[in-house]
Protein backbone atom coordinates (compact mmCIF):
# COMPACT_ATOMS: atom_id res chain seq x y z
CA UNK A 1 0.00 0.00 0.00
CA UNK A 2 1.09 3.52 -0.71
CA UNK A 3 -0.06 6.34 1.48
CA UNK A 4 -0.27 9.68 -0.32
CA UNK A 5 0.99 12.85 1.26
CA UNK A 6 0.38 15.86 -0.93
CA UNK A 7 1.88 15.45 -4.37
CA UNK A 8 4.29 12.55 -3.73
CA UNK A 9 3.72 9.17 -2.14
CA UNK A 10 5.53 8.26 1.07
CA UNK A 11 7.21 5.35 -0.75
CA UNK A 12 8.64 7.78 -3.36
CA UNK A 13 10.01 10.07 -0.65
CA UNK A 14 11.66 7.16 1.21
CA UNK A 15 13.27 5.86 -2.00
CA UNK A 16 14.56 9.33 -2.85
CA UNK A 17 16.05 9.68 0.64
CA UNK A 18 17.75 6.28 0.35
CA UNK A 19 19.21 7.24 -3.03
CA UNK A 20 20.58 10.53 -1.65
CA UNK A 21 22.01 8.77 1.39
CA UNK A 22 23.76 6.18 -0.79
CA UNK A 23 25.16 8.88 -3.08
CA UNK A 24 26.42 10.79 -0.04
CA UNK A 25 28.14 7.73 1.42
CA UNK A 26 29.77 6.85 -1.91
CA UNK A 27 30.93 10.45 -2.36
CA UNK A 28 32.41 10.55 1.14
CA UNK A 29 34.28 7.26 0.72
CA UNK A 30 35.57 8.34 -2.71
CA UNK A 31 36.80 11.66 -1.31
CA UNK A 32 38.56 9.86 1.55
CA UNK A 33 40.38 7.51 -0.84
CA UNK A 34 41.40 10.36 -3.15
CA UNK A 35 42.66 12.40 -0.20
CA UNK A 36 44.62 9.43 1.16
CA UNK A 37 46.16 8.66 -2.23
CA UNK A 38 47.24 12.28 -2.64
CA UNK A 39 50.11 11.59 -0.24
CA UNK A 40 51.10 8.43 -2.10
CA UNK A 41 51.09 10.19 -5.47
CA UNK A 42 53.03 13.13 -4.04
CA UNK A 43 55.65 10.73 -2.71
CA UNK A 44 55.87 8.94 -6.07
CA UNK A 45 56.34 12.23 -7.90
CA UNK A 46 58.96 13.38 -5.41
CA UNK A 47 60.55 16.78 -5.00
CA UNK A 48 62.01 16.66 -8.52
CA UNK A 49 58.58 17.25 -10.06
CA UNK A 50 58.41 20.74 -8.64
CA UNK A 51 56.36 21.82 -5.68
CA UNK A 52 54.48 24.69 -7.29
CA UNK A 53 54.04 22.88 -10.61
CA UNK A 54 52.34 20.01 -8.79
CA UNK A 55 50.00 22.41 -6.95
CA UNK A 56 49.26 24.27 -10.20
CA UNK A 57 48.51 21.01 -12.05
CA UNK A 58 46.19 19.83 -9.31
CA UNK A 59 44.37 23.18 -9.29
CA UNK A 60 44.01 23.18 -13.08
CA UNK A 61 42.55 19.66 -13.12
CA UNK A 62 40.13 20.63 -10.35
CA UNK A 63 39.10 23.76 -12.26
CA UNK A 64 38.40 21.73 -15.41
CA UNK A 65 36.34 19.12 -13.54
CA UNK A 66 34.29 21.69 -11.61
CA UNK A 67 33.76 23.89 -14.68
CA UNK A 68 32.59 20.87 -16.67
CA UNK A 69 30.12 19.98 -13.94
CA UNK A 70 28.83 23.54 -13.77
CA UNK A 71 28.46 23.70 -17.55
CA UNK A 72 26.49 20.46 -17.64
CA UNK A 73 24.16 21.51 -14.84
CA UNK A 74 24.01 25.16 -15.93
CA UNK A 75 24.38 26.16 -12.30
CA UNK A 76 26.57 29.29 -12.50
CA UNK A 77 26.38 31.87 -9.75
CA UNK A 78 27.84 35.36 -9.91
CA UNK A 79 30.46 36.09 -7.28
CA UNK A 80 29.71 39.27 -5.40
CA UNK A 81 32.53 41.83 -5.25
CA UNK A 82 32.40 41.72 -1.46
CA UNK A 83 33.32 38.02 -1.63
CA UNK A 84 36.45 38.51 -3.76
CA UNK A 85 38.63 38.81 -0.65
CA UNK A 86 37.37 35.47 0.66
CA UNK A 87 38.04 33.68 -2.63
CA UNK A 88 41.52 35.19 -2.88
CA UNK A 89 42.33 34.34 0.73
CA UNK A 90 41.11 30.75 0.41
CA UNK A 91 43.05 30.31 -2.83
CA UNK A 92 46.32 31.59 -1.36
CA UNK A 93 45.94 29.58 1.84
CA UNK A 94 45.06 26.49 -0.20
CA UNK A 95 48.21 26.95 -2.28
CA UNK A 96 50.38 27.32 0.82
CA UNK A 97 48.70 24.34 2.43
CA UNK A 98 49.23 22.06 -0.57
CA UNK A 99 52.87 23.12 -0.90
CA UNK A 100 53.46 22.46 2.80
CA UNK A 101 51.73 19.09 2.49
CA UNK A 102 53.81 18.14 -0.56
CA UNK A 103 57.09 18.96 1.19
CA UNK A 104 56.05 17.24 4.42
CA UNK A 105 54.89 14.04 2.71
CA UNK A 106 58.27 13.77 0.99
CA UNK A 107 60.19 14.15 4.27
CA UNK A 108 57.91 12.38 6.78
CA UNK A 109 55.99 9.14 6.66
CA UNK A 110 52.73 9.41 4.74
CA UNK A 111 50.66 8.26 7.72
CA UNK A 112 52.21 10.88 9.98
CA UNK A 113 51.66 13.60 7.40
CA UNK A 114 48.01 12.70 6.76
CA UNK A 115 47.21 12.41 10.45
CA UNK A 116 48.95 15.67 11.34
CA UNK A 117 47.34 17.45 8.39
CA UNK A 118 43.90 16.33 9.58
CA UNK A 119 44.65 17.36 13.16
CA UNK A 120 46.01 20.76 12.11
CA UNK A 121 42.93 21.34 9.98
CA UNK A 122 40.71 20.51 12.95
CA UNK A 123 42.54 22.84 15.32
CA UNK A 124 42.72 25.56 12.67
CA UNK A 125 39.02 25.19 11.90
CA UNK A 126 38.07 25.64 15.54
CA UNK A 127 40.35 28.66 15.88
CA UNK A 128 39.25 30.38 12.66
CA UNK A 129 35.60 29.59 13.38
CA UNK A 130 35.81 31.32 16.73
CA UNK A 131 37.79 34.32 15.43
CA UNK A 132 36.17 34.95 12.03
CA UNK A 133 32.62 33.74 12.57
CA UNK A 134 32.25 34.21 16.33
CA UNK A 135 31.41 30.53 16.85
CA UNK A 136 31.31 29.49 20.46
CA UNK A 137 33.48 26.70 21.74
CA UNK A 138 30.97 24.40 23.40
CA UNK A 139 31.81 21.80 26.00
CA UNK A 140 31.63 19.06 23.36
CA UNK A 141 34.08 20.90 21.09
CA UNK A 142 36.53 21.51 23.93
CA UNK A 143 36.41 17.85 25.02
CA UNK A 144 36.98 16.69 21.43
CA UNK A 145 39.94 19.06 21.08
CA UNK A 146 41.48 17.77 24.30
CA UNK A 147 41.03 14.15 23.20
CA UNK A 148 42.57 14.98 19.80
CA UNK A 149 45.52 16.70 21.48
CA UNK A 150 46.03 13.74 23.83
CA UNK A 151 45.98 11.34 20.87
CA UNK A 152 48.45 13.46 18.92
CA UNK A 153 50.74 13.61 21.93
CA UNK A 154 50.67 9.85 22.42
CA UNK A 155 51.49 9.21 18.78
CA UNK A 156 54.06 11.91 18.07
CA UNK A 157 56.00 12.24 21.32
CA UNK A 158 57.41 8.73 20.92
CA UNK A 159 58.16 8.75 17.20
CA UNK A 160 59.01 12.37 16.36
CA UNK A 161 62.57 13.26 15.45
CA UNK A 162 63.91 16.78 15.85
CA UNK A 163 64.47 17.17 12.11
CA UNK A 164 60.91 16.12 11.32
CA UNK A 165 59.43 18.83 13.53
CA UNK A 166 60.28 21.45 10.87
CA UNK A 167 58.40 19.53 8.18
CA UNK A 168 55.52 18.85 10.53
CA UNK A 169 55.17 22.59 11.16
CA UNK A 170 55.00 23.20 7.40
CA UNK A 171 51.60 21.51 7.34
CA UNK A 172 49.78 24.43 8.91
CSV table of C-alpha atoms in Angstrom, one decimal:
chain,number,residue,atom,x,y,z
A,1,UNK,CA,0.0,0.0,0.0
A,2,UNK,CA,1.1,3.5,-0.7
A,3,UNK,CA,-0.1,6.3,1.5
A,4,UNK,CA,-0.3,9.7,-0.3
A,5,UNK,CA,1.0,12.8,1.3
A,6,UNK,CA,0.4,15.9,-0.9
A,7,UNK,CA,1.9,15.5,-4.4
A,8,UNK,CA,4.3,12.6,-3.7
A,9,UNK,CA,3.7,9.2,-2.1
A,10,UNK,CA,5.5,8.3,1.1
A,11,UNK,CA,7.2,5.4,-0.8
A,12,UNK,CA,8.6,7.8,-3.4
A,13,UNK,CA,10.0,10.1,-0.7
A,14,UNK,CA,11.7,7.2,1.2
A,15,UNK,CA,13.3,5.9,-2.0
A,16,UNK,CA,14.6,9.3,-2.9
A,17,UNK,CA,16.1,9.7,0.6
A,18,UNK,CA,17.8,6.3,0.4
A,19,UNK,CA,19.2,7.2,-3.0
A,20,UNK,CA,20.6,10.5,-1.7
A,21,UNK,CA,22.0,8.8,1.4
A,22,UNK,CA,23.8,6.2,-0.8
A,23,UNK,CA,25.2,8.9,-3.1
A,24,UNK,CA,26.4,10.8,0.0
A,25,UNK,CA,28.1,7.7,1.4
A,26,UNK,CA,29.8,6.9,-1.9
A,27,UNK,CA,30.9,10.5,-2.4
A,28,UNK,CA,32.4,10.6,1.1
A,29,UNK,CA,34.3,7.3,0.7
A,30,UNK,CA,35.6,8.3,-2.7
A,31,UNK,CA,36.8,11.7,-1.3
A,32,UNK,CA,38.6,9.9,1.6
A,33,UNK,CA,40.4,7.5,-0.8
A,34,UNK,CA,41.4,10.4,-3.2
A,35,UNK,CA,42.7,12.4,-0.2
A,36,UNK,CA,44.6,9.4,1.2
A,37,UNK,CA,46.2,8.7,-2.2
A,38,UNK,CA,47.2,12.3,-2.6
A,39,UNK,CA,50.1,11.6,-0.2
A,40,UNK,CA,51.1,8.4,-2.1
A,41,UNK,CA,51.1,10.2,-5.5
A,42,UNK,CA,53.0,13.1,-4.0
A,43,UNK,CA,55.6,10.7,-2.7
A,44,UNK,CA,55.9,8.9,-6.1
A,45,UNK,CA,56.3,12.2,-7.9
A,46,UNK,CA,59.0,13.4,-5.4
A,47,UNK,CA,60.5,16.8,-5.0
A,48,UNK,CA,62.0,16.7,-8.5
A,49,UNK,CA,58.6,17.2,-10.1
A,50,UNK,CA,58.4,20.7,-8.6
A,51,UNK,CA,56.4,21.8,-5.7
A,52,UNK,CA,54.5,24.7,-7.3
A,53,UNK,CA,54.0,22.9,-10.6
A,54,UNK,CA,52.3,20.0,-8.8
A,55,UNK,CA,50.0,22.4,-6.9
A,56,UNK,CA,49.3,24.3,-10.2
A,57,UNK,CA,48.5,21.0,-12.1
A,58,UNK,CA,46.2,19.8,-9.3
A,59,UNK,CA,44.4,23.2,-9.3
A,60,UNK,CA,44.0,23.2,-13.1
A,61,UNK,CA,42.6,19.7,-13.1
A,62,UNK,CA,40.1,20.6,-10.4
A,63,UNK,CA,39.1,23.8,-12.3
A,64,UNK,CA,38.4,21.7,-15.4
A,65,UNK,CA,36.3,19.1,-13.5
A,66,UNK,CA,34.3,21.7,-11.6
A,67,UNK,CA,33.8,23.9,-14.7
A,68,UNK,CA,32.6,20.9,-16.7
A,69,UNK,CA,30.1,20.0,-13.9
A,70,UNK,CA,28.8,23.5,-13.8
A,71,UNK,CA,28.5,23.7,-17.5
A,72,UNK,CA,26.5,20.5,-17.6
A,73,UNK,CA,24.2,21.5,-14.8
A,74,UNK,CA,24.0,25.2,-15.9
A,75,UNK,CA,24.4,26.2,-12.3
A,76,UNK,CA,26.6,29.3,-12.5
A,77,UNK,CA,26.4,31.9,-9.7
A,78,UNK,CA,27.8,35.4,-9.9
A,79,UNK,CA,30.5,36.1,-7.3
A,80,UNK,CA,29.7,39.3,-5.4
A,81,UNK,CA,32.5,41.8,-5.3
A,82,UNK,CA,32.4,41.7,-1.5
A,83,UNK,CA,33.3,38.0,-1.6
A,84,UNK,CA,36.5,38.5,-3.8
A,85,UNK,CA,38.6,38.8,-0.7
A,86,UNK,CA,37.4,35.5,0.7
A,87,UNK,CA,38.0,33.7,-2.6
A,88,UNK,CA,41.5,35.2,-2.9
A,89,UNK,CA,42.3,34.3,0.7
A,90,UNK,CA,41.1,30.8,0.4
A,91,UNK,CA,43.1,30.3,-2.8
A,92,UNK,CA,46.3,31.6,-1.4
A,93,UNK,CA,45.9,29.6,1.8
A,94,UNK,CA,45.1,26.5,-0.2
A,95,UNK,CA,48.2,26.9,-2.3
A,96,UNK,CA,50.4,27.3,0.8
A,97,UNK,CA,48.7,24.3,2.4
A,98,UNK,CA,49.2,22.1,-0.6
A,99,UNK,CA,52.9,23.1,-0.9
A,100,UNK,CA,53.5,22.5,2.8
A,101,UNK,CA,51.7,19.1,2.5
A,102,UNK,CA,53.8,18.1,-0.6
A,103,UNK,CA,57.1,19.0,1.2
A,104,UNK,CA,56.0,17.2,4.4
A,105,UNK,CA,54.9,14.0,2.7
A,106,UNK,CA,58.3,13.8,1.0
A,107,UNK,CA,60.2,14.2,4.3
A,108,UNK,CA,57.9,12.4,6.8
A,109,UNK,CA,56.0,9.1,6.7
A,110,UNK,CA,52.7,9.4,4.7
A,111,UNK,CA,50.7,8.3,7.7
A,112,UNK,CA,52.2,10.9,10.0
A,113,UNK,CA,51.7,13.6,7.4
A,114,UNK,CA,48.0,12.7,6.8
A,115,UNK,CA,47.2,12.4,10.5
A,116,UNK,CA,48.9,15.7,11.3
A,117,UNK,CA,47.3,17.4,8.4
A,118,UNK,CA,43.9,16.3,9.6
A,119,UNK,CA,44.7,17.4,13.2
A,120,UNK,CA,46.0,20.8,12.1
A,121,UNK,CA,42.9,21.3,10.0
A,122,UNK,CA,40.7,20.5,12.9
A,123,UNK,CA,42.5,22.8,15.3
A,124,UNK,CA,42.7,25.6,12.7
A,125,UNK,CA,39.0,25.2,11.9
A,126,UNK,CA,38.1,25.6,15.5
A,127,UNK,CA,40.3,28.7,15.9
A,128,UNK,CA,39.2,30.4,12.7
A,129,UNK,CA,35.6,29.6,13.4
A,130,UNK,CA,35.8,31.3,16.7
A,131,UNK,CA,37.8,34.3,15.4
A,132,UNK,CA,36.2,35.0,12.0
A,133,UNK,CA,32.6,33.7,12.6
A,134,UNK,CA,32.2,34.2,16.3
A,135,UNK,CA,31.4,30.5,16.9
A,136,UNK,CA,31.3,29.5,20.5
A,137,UNK,CA,33.5,26.7,21.7
A,138,UNK,CA,31.0,24.4,23.4
A,139,UNK,CA,31.8,21.8,26.0
A,140,UNK,CA,31.6,19.1,23.4
A,141,UNK,CA,34.1,20.9,21.1
A,142,UNK,CA,36.5,21.5,23.9
A,143,UNK,CA,36.4,17.9,25.0
A,144,UNK,CA,37.0,16.7,21.4
A,145,UNK,CA,39.9,19.1,21.1
A,146,UNK,CA,41.5,17.8,24.3
A,147,UNK,CA,41.0,14.2,23.2
A,148,UNK,CA,42.6,15.0,19.8
A,149,UNK,CA,45.5,16.7,21.5
A,150,UNK,CA,46.0,13.7,23.8
A,151,UNK,CA,46.0,11.3,20.9
A,152,UNK,CA,48.5,13.5,18.9
A,153,UNK,CA,50.7,13.6,21.9
A,154,UNK,CA,50.7,9.8,22.4
A,155,UNK,CA,51.5,9.2,18.8
A,156,UNK,CA,54.1,11.9,18.1
A,157,UNK,CA,56.0,12.2,21.3
A,158,UNK,CA,57.4,8.7,20.9
A,159,UNK,CA,58.2,8.7,17.2
A,160,UNK,CA,59.0,12.4,16.4
A,161,UNK,CA,62.6,13.3,15.5
A,162,UNK,CA,63.9,16.8,15.8
A,163,UNK,CA,64.5,17.2,12.1
A,164,UNK,CA,60.9,16.1,11.3
A,165,UNK,CA,59.4,18.8,13.5
A,166,UNK,CA,60.3,21.4,10.9
A,167,UNK,CA,58.4,19.5,8.2
A,168,UNK,CA,55.5,18.9,10.5
A,169,UNK,CA,55.2,22.6,11.2
A,170,UNK,CA,55.0,23.2,7.4
A,171,UNK,CA,51.6,21.5,7.3
A,172,UNK,CA,49.8,24.4,8.9
